[in-house]
PDB file of C-alpha atoms and ligand atoms in Angstrom:
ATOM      1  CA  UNK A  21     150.473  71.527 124.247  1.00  0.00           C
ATOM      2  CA  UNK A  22     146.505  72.166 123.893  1.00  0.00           C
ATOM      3  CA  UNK A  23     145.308  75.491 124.134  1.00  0.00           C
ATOM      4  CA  UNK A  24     142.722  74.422 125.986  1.00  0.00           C
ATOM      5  CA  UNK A  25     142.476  70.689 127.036  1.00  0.00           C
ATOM      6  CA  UNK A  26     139.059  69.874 129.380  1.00  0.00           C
ATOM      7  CA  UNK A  27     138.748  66.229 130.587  1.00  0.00           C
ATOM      8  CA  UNK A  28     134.983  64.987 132.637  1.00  0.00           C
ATOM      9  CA  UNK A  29     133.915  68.533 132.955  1.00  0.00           C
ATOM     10  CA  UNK A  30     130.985  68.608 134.907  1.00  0.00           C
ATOM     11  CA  UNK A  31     128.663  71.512 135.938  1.00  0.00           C
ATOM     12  CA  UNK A  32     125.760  70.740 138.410  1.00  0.00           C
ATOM     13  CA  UNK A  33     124.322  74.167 139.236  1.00  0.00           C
ATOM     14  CA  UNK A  34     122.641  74.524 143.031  1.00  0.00           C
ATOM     15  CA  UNK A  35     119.532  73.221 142.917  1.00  0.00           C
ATOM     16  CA  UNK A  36     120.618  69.998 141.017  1.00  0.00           C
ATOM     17  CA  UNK A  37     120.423  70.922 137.434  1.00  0.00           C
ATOM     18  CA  UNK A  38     123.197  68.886 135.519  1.00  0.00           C
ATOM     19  CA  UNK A  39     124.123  71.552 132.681  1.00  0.00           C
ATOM     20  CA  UNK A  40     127.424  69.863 131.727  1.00  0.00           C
ATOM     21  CA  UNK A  41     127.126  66.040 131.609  1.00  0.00           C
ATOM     22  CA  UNK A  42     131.085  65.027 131.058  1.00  0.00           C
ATOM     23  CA  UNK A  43     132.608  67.220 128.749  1.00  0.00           C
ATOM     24  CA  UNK A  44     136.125  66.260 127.129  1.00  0.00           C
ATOM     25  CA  UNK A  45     137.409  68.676 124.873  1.00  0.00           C
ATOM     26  CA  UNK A  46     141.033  69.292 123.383  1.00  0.00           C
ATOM     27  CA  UNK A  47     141.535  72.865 121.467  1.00  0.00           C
ATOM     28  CA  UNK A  48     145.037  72.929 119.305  1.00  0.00           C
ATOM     29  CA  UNK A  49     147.180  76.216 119.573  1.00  0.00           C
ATOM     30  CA  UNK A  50     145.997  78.691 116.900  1.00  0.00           C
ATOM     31  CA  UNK A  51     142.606  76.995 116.113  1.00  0.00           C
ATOM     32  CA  UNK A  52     139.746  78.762 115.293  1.00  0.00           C
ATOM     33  CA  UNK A  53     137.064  76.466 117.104  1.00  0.00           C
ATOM     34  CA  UNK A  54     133.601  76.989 116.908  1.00  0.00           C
ATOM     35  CA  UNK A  55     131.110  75.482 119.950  1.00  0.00           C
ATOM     36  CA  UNK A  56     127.817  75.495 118.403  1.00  0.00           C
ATOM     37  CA  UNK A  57     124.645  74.475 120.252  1.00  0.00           C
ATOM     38  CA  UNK A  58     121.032  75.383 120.737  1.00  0.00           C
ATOM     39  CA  UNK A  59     120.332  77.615 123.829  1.00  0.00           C
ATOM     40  CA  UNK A  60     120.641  75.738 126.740  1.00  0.00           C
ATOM     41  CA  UNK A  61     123.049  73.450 125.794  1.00  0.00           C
ATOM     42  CA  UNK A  62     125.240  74.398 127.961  1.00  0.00           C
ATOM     43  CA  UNK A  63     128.022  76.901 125.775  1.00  0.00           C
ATOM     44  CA  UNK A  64     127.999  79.569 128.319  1.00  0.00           C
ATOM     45  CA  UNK A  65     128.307  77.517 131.395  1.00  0.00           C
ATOM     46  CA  UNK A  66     131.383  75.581 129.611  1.00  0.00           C
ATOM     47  CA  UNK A  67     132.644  79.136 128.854  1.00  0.00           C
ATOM     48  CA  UNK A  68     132.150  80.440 132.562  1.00  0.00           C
ATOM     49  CA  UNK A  69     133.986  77.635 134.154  1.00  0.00           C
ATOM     50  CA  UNK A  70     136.948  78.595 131.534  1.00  0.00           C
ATOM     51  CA  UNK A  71     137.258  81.643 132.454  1.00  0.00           C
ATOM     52  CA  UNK A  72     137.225  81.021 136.369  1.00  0.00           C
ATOM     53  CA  UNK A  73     133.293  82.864 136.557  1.00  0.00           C
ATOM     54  CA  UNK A  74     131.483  79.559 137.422  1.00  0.00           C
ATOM     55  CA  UNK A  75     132.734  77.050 139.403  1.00  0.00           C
ATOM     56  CA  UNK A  76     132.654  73.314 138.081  1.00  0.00           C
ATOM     57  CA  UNK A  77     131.913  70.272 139.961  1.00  0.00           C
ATOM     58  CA  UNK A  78     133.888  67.789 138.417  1.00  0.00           C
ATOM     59  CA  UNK A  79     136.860  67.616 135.901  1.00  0.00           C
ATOM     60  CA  UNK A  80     140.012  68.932 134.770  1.00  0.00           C
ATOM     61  CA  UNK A  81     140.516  71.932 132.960  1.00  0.00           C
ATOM     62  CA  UNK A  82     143.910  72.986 131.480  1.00  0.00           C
ATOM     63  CA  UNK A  83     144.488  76.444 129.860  1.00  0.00           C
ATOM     64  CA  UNK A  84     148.259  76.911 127.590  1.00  0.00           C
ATOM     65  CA  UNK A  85     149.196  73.404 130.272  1.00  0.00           C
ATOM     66  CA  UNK A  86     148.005  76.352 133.352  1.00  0.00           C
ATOM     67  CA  UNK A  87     145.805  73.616 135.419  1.00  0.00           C
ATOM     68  CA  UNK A  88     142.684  75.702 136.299  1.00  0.00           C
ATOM     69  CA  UNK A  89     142.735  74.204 140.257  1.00  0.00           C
ATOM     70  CA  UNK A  90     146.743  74.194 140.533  1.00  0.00           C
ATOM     71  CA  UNK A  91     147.532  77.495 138.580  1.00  0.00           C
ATOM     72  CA  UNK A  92     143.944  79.801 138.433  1.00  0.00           C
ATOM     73  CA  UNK A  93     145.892  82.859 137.800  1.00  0.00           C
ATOM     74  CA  UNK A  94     148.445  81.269 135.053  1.00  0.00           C
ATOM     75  CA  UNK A  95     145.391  79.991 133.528  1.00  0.00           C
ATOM     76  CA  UNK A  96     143.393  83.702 134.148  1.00  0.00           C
ATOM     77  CA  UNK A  97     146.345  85.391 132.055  1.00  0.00           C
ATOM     78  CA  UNK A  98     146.052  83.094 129.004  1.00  0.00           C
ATOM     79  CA  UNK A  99     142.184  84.026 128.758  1.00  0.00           C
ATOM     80  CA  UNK A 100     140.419  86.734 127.297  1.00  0.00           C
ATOM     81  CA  UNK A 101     136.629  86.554 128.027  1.00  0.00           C
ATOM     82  CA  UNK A 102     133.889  88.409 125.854  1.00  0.00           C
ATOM     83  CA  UNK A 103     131.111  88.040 127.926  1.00  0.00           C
ATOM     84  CA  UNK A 104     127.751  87.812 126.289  1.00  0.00           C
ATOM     85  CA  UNK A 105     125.872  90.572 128.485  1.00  0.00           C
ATOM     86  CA  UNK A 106     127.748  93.744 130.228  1.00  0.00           C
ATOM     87  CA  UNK A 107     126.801  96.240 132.676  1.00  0.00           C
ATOM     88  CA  UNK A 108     129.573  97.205 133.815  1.00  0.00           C
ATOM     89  CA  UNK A 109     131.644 100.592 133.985  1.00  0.00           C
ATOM     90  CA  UNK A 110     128.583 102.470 132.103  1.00  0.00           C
ATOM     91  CA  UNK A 111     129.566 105.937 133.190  1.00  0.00           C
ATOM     92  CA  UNK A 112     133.421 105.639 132.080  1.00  0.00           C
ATOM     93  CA  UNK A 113     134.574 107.340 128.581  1.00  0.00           C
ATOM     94  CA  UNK A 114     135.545 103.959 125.815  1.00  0.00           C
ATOM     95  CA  UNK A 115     139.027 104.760 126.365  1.00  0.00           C
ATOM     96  CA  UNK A 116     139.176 104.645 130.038  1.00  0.00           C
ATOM     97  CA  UNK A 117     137.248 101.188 130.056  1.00  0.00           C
ATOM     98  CA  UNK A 118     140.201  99.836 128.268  1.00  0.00           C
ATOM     99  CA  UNK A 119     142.957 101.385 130.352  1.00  0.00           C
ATOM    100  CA  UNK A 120     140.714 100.532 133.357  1.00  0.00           C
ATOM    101  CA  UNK A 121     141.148  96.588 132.605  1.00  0.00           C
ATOM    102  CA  UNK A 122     144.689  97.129 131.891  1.00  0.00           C
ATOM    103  CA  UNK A 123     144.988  98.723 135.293  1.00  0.00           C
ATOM    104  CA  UNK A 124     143.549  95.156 136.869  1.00  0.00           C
ATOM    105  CA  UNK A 125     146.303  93.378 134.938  1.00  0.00           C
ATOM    106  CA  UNK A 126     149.289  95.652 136.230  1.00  0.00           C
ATOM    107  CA  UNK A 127     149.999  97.168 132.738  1.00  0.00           C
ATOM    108  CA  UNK A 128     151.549 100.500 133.119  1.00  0.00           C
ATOM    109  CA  UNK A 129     149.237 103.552 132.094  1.00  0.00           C
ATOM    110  CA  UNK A 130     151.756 104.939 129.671  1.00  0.00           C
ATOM    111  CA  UNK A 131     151.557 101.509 127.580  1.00  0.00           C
ATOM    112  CA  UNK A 132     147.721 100.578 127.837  1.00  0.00           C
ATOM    113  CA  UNK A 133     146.755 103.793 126.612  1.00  0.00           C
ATOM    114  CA  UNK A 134     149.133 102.770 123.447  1.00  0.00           C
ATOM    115  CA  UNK A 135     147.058  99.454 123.448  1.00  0.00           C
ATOM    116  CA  UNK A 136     143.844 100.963 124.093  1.00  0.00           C
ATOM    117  CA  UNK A 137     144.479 103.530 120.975  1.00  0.00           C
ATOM    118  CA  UNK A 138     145.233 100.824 118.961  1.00  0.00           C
ATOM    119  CA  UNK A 139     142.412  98.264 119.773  1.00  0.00           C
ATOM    120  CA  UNK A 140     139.890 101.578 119.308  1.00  0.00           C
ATOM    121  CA  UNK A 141     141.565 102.296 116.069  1.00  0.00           C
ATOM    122  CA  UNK A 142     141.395  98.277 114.798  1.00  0.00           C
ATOM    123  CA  UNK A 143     138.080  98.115 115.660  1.00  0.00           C
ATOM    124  CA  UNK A 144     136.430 100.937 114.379  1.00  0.00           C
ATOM    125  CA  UNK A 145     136.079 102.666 117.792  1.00  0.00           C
ATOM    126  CA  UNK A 146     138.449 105.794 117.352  1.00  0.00           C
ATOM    127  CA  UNK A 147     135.248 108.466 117.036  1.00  0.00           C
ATOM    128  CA  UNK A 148     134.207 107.309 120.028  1.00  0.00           C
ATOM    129  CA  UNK A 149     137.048 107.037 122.431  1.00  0.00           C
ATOM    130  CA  UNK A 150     135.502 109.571 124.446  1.00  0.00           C
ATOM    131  CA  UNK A 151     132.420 108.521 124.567  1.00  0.00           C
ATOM    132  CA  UNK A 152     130.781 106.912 127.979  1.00  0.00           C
ATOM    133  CA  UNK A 153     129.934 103.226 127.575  1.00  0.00           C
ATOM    134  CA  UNK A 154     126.198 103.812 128.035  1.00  0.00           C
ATOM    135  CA  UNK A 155     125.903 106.118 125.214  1.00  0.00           C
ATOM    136  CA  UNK A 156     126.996 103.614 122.691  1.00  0.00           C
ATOM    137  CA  UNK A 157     125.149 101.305 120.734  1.00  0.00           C
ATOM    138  CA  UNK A 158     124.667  97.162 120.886  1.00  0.00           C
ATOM    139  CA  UNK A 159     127.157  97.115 118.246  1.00  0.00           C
ATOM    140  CA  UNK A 160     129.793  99.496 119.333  1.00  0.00           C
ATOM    141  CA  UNK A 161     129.733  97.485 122.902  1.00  0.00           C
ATOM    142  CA  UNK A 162     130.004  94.455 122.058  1.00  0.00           C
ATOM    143  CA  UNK A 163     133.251  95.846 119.573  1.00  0.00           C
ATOM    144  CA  UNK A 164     134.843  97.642 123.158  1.00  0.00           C
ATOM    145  CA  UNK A 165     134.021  94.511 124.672  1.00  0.00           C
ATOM    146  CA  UNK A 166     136.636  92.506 122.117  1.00  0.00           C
ATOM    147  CA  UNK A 167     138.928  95.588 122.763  1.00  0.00           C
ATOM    148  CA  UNK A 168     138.846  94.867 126.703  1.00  0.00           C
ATOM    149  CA  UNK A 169     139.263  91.006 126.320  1.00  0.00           C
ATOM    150  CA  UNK A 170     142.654  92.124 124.516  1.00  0.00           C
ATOM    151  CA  UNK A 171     144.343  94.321 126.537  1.00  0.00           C
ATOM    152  CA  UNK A 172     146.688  92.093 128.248  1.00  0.00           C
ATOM    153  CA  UNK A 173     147.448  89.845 125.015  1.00  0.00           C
ATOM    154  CA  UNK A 174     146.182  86.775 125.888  1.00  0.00           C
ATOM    155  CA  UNK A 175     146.898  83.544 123.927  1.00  0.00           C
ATOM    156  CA  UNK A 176     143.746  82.311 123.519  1.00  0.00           C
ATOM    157  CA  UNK A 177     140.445  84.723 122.918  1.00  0.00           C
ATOM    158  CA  UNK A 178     136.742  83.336 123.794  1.00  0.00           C
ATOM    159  CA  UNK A 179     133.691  84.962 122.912  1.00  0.00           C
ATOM    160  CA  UNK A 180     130.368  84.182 123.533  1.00  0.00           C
ATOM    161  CA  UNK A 181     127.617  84.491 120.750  1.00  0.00           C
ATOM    162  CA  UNK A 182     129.723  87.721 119.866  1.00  0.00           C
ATOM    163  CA  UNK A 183     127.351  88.946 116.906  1.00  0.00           C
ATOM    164  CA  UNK A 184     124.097  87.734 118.763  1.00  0.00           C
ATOM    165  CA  UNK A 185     121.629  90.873 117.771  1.00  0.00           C
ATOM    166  CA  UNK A 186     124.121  92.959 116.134  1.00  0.00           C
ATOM    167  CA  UNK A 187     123.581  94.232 112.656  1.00  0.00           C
ATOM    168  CA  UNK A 188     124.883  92.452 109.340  1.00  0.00           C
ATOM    169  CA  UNK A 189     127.828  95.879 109.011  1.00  0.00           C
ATOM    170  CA  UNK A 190     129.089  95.712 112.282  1.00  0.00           C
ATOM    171  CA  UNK A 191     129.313  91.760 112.405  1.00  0.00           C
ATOM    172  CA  UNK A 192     131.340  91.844 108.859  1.00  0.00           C
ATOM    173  CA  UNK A 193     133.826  94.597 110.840  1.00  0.00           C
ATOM    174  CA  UNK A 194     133.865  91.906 113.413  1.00  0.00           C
ATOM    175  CA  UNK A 195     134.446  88.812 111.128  1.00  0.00           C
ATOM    176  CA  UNK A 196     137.704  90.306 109.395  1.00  0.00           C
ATOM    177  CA  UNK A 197     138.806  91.988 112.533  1.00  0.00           C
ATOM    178  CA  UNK A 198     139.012  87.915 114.293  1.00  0.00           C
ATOM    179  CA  UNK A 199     140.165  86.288 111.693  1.00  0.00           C
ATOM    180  CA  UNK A 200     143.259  88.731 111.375  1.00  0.00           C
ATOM    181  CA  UNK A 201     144.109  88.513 114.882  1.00  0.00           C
ATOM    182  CA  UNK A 202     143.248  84.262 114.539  1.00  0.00           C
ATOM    183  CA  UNK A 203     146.115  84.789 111.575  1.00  0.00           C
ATOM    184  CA  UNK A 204     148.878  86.337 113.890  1.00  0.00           C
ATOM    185  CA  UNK A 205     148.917  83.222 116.183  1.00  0.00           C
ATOM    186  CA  UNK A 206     145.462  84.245 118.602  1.00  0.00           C
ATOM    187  CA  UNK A 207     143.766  81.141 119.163  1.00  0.00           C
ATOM    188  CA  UNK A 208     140.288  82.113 119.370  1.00  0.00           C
ATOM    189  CA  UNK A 209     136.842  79.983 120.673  1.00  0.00           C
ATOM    190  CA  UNK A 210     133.483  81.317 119.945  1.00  0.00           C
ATOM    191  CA  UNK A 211     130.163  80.079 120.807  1.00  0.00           C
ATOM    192  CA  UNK A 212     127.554  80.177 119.145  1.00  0.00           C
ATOM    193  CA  UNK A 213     124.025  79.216 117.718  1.00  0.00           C
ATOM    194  CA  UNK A 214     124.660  80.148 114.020  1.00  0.00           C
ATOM    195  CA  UNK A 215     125.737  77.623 112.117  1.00  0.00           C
ATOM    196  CA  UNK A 216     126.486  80.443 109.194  1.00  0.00           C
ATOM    197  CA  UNK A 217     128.819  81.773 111.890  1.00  0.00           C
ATOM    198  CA  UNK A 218     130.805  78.770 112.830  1.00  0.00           C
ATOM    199  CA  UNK A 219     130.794  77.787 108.657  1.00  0.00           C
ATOM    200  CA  UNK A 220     132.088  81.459 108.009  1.00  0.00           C
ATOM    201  CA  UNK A 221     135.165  81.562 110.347  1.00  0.00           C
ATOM    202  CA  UNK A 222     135.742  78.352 111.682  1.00  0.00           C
ATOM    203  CA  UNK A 223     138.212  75.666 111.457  1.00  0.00           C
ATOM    204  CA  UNK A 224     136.752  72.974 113.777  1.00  0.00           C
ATOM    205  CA  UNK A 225     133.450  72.776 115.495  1.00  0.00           C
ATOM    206  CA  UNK A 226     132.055  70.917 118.741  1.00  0.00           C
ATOM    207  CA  UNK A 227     128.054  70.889 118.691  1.00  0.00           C
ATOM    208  CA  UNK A 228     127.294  70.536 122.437  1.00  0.00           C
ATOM    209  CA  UNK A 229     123.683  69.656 123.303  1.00  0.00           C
ATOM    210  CA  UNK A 230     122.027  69.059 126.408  1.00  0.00           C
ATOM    211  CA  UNK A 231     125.515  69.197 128.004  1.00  0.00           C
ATOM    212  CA  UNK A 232     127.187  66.675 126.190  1.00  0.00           C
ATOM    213  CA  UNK A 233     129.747  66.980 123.067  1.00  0.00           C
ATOM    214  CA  UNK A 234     127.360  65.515 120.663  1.00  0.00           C
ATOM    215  CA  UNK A 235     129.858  65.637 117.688  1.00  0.00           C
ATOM    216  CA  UNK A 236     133.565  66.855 117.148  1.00  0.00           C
ATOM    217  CA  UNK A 237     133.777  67.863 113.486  1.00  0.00           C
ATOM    218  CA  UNK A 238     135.836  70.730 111.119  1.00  0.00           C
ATOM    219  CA  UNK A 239     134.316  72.992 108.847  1.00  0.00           C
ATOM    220  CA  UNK A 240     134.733  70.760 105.514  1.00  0.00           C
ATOM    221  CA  UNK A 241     133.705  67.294 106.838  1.00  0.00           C
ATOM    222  CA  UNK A 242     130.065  69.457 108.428  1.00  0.00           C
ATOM    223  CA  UNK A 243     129.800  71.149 104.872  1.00  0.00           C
ATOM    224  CA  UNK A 244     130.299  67.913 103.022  1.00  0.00           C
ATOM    225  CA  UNK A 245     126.679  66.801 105.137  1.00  0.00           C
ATOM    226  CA  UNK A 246     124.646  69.441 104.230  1.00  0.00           C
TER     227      UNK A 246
HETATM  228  P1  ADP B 316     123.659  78.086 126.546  1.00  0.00           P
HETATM  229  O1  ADP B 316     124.760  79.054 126.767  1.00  0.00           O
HETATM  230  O2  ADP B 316     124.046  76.978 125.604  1.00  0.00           O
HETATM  231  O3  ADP B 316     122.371  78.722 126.158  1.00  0.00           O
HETATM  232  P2  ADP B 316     123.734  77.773 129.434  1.00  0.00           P
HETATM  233  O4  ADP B 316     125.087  77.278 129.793  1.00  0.00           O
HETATM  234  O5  ADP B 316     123.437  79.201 129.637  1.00  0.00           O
HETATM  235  O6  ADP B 316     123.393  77.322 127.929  1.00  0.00           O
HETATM  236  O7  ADP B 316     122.664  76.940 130.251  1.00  0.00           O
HETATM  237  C1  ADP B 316     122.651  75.517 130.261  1.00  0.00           C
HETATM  238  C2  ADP B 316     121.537  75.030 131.166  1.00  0.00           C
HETATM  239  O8  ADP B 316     121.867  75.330 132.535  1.00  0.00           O
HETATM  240  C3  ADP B 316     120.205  75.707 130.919  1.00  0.00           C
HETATM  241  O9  ADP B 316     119.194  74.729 131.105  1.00  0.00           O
HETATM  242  C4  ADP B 316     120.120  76.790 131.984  1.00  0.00           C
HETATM  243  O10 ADP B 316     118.799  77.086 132.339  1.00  0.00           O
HETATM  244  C5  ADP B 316     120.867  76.153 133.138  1.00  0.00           C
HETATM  245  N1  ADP B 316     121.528  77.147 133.988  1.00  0.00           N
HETATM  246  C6  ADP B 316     122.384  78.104 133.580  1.00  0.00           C
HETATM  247  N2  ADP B 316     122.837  78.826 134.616  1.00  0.00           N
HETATM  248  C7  ADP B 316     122.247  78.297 135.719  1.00  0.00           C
HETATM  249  C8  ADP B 316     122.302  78.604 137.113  1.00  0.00           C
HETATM  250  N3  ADP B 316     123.064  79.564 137.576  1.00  0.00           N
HETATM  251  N4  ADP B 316     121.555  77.848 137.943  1.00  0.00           N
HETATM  252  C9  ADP B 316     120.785  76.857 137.478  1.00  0.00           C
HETATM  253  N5  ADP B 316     120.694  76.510 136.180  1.00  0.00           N
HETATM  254  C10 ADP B 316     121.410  77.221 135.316  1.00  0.00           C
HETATM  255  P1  ADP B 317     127.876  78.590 141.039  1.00  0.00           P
HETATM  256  O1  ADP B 317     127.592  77.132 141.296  1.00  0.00           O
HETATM  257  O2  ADP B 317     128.906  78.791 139.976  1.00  0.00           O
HETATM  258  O3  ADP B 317     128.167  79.359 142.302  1.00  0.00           O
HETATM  259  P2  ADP B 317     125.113  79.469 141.134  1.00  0.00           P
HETATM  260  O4  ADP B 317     124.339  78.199 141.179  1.00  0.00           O
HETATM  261  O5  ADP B 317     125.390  80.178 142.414  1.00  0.00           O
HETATM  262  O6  ADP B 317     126.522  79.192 140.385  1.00  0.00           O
HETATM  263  O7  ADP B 317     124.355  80.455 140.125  1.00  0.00           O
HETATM  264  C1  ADP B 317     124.938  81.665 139.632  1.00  0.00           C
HETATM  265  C2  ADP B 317     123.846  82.696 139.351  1.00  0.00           C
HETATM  266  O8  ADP B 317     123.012  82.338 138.221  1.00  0.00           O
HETATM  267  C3  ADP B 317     122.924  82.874 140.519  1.00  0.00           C
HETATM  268  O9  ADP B 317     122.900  84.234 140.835  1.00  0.00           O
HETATM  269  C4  ADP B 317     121.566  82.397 140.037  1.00  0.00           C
HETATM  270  O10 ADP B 317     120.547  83.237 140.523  1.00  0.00           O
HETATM  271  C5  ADP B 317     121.624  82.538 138.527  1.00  0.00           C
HETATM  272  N1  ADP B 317     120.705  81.507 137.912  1.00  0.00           N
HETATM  273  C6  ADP B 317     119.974  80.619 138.598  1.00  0.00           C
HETATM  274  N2  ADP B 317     119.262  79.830 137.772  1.00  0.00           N
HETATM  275  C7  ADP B 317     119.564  80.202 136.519  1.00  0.00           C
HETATM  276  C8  ADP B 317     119.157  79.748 135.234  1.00  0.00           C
HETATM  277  N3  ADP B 317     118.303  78.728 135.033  1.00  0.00           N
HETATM  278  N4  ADP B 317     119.693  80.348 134.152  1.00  0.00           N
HETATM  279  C9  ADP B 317     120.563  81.350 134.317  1.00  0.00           C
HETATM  280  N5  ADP B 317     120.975  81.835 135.520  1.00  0.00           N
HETATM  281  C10 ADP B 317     120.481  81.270 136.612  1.00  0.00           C
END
């Protein structure tokens, strides 16, 4: 079973804009997968229509075998989603953003606050547990953002352009903190426009442009090219 297997995905956006062109796609359990691609390409639509936000016009989407039109919520439970842009829950203390999400996912209070500690304490969060959302920096977000994805476990993590405008520190913190959760069995799918990115934590790569998969590769074949 794929972790994610996508078959003639196509996205035309009101208005008429084609942003996915046919997409077919097959992500193995455990991967690390990379989707690199200029902006525009079309990463975060693909990503959106993933994780139920945007609605696609064509195509098959399968999540852990959860058909996205036959099974939305199995699918939904599979998926973690960290979103590129948030402005959400602004006012609410780090920790209660966490135990918040839980909430929406039925986990009992008692255990996502054990979850919540943890995630805060894994990704260098703790010292600011108590701090409201607004009041921390790009960095720290994006880091609580990972933290919220996780909260119900998901099999399969997807981030998009996580370490876009975050400093070199807090992306390192980052790096190691995916690729130990990528070890314990998480498969994980980033986006992204960095090739150093894709190269650093990668296994395979899809370079999407102008809403196509221009070229399915892995890390050592792309190297070999350069
Ligand atoms: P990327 O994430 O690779 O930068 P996007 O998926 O955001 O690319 O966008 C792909 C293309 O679709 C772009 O040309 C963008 O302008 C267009 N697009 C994105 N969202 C919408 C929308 N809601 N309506 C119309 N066009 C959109
Ligand atoms: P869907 O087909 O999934 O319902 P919509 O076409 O309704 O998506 O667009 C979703 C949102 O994205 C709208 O609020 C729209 O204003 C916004 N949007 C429109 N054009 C673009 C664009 N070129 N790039 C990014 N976002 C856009």
């Amino acid at each position: 079973m794929f972790a994610l297997d996508v078959q003639g995905l196509i996205k035309i956006y009101r208005g008429g804009f084609q942003a996915l062109k046919g997409i077919d796609l097959q992500v193995e359990e455990g991967d690390f997968f990379a989707l690199l691609g200029p902006n525009g390409a079309g990463k975060s639509t693909f990503i959106g229509i993933i994780a139920s936000l945007v609605t696609k016009s064509a195509g098959r989407v399968a999540v852990f075998g959860h058909d996205l039109d036959r099974d939305p919520e199995g699918a939904k439970s599979c998926i973690g989603l960290v979103p590129q842009e948030f402005n959400f829950n602004l006012f609410l203390p780090a920790i209660e953003v966490l135990i918040n999400q839980a909430g929406y996912y039925g986990i009992p209070r008692q255990e996502a606050r054990i979850r919540a500690e943890r995630y805060l304490r894994q990704l260098d969060l703790w010292d600011k547990r108590d701090t409201e959302m607004r009041r921390l920096s790009g960095g720290m977000k994006r880091r609580l953002m990972i933290a919220r994805a996780l909260v119900h476990e998901p099999r399969l993590l997807i981030l998009d352009e996580p370490t876009a405008g975050v400093d070199i520190e807090v992306r390192r913190t980052m790096w190691s903190f995916l690729r130990a959760l990528n070890a314990q069995g998480t498969t994980i799918i980033l986006t992204t426009h960095y090739l150093e990115e894709a190269e650093s934590l990668c296994r395979n790569i899809a370079i999407i442009d102008q809403g196509r998969i221009a070229e399915r590769t892995n890390l050592t074949q792309l190297l070999g090219r350069l």
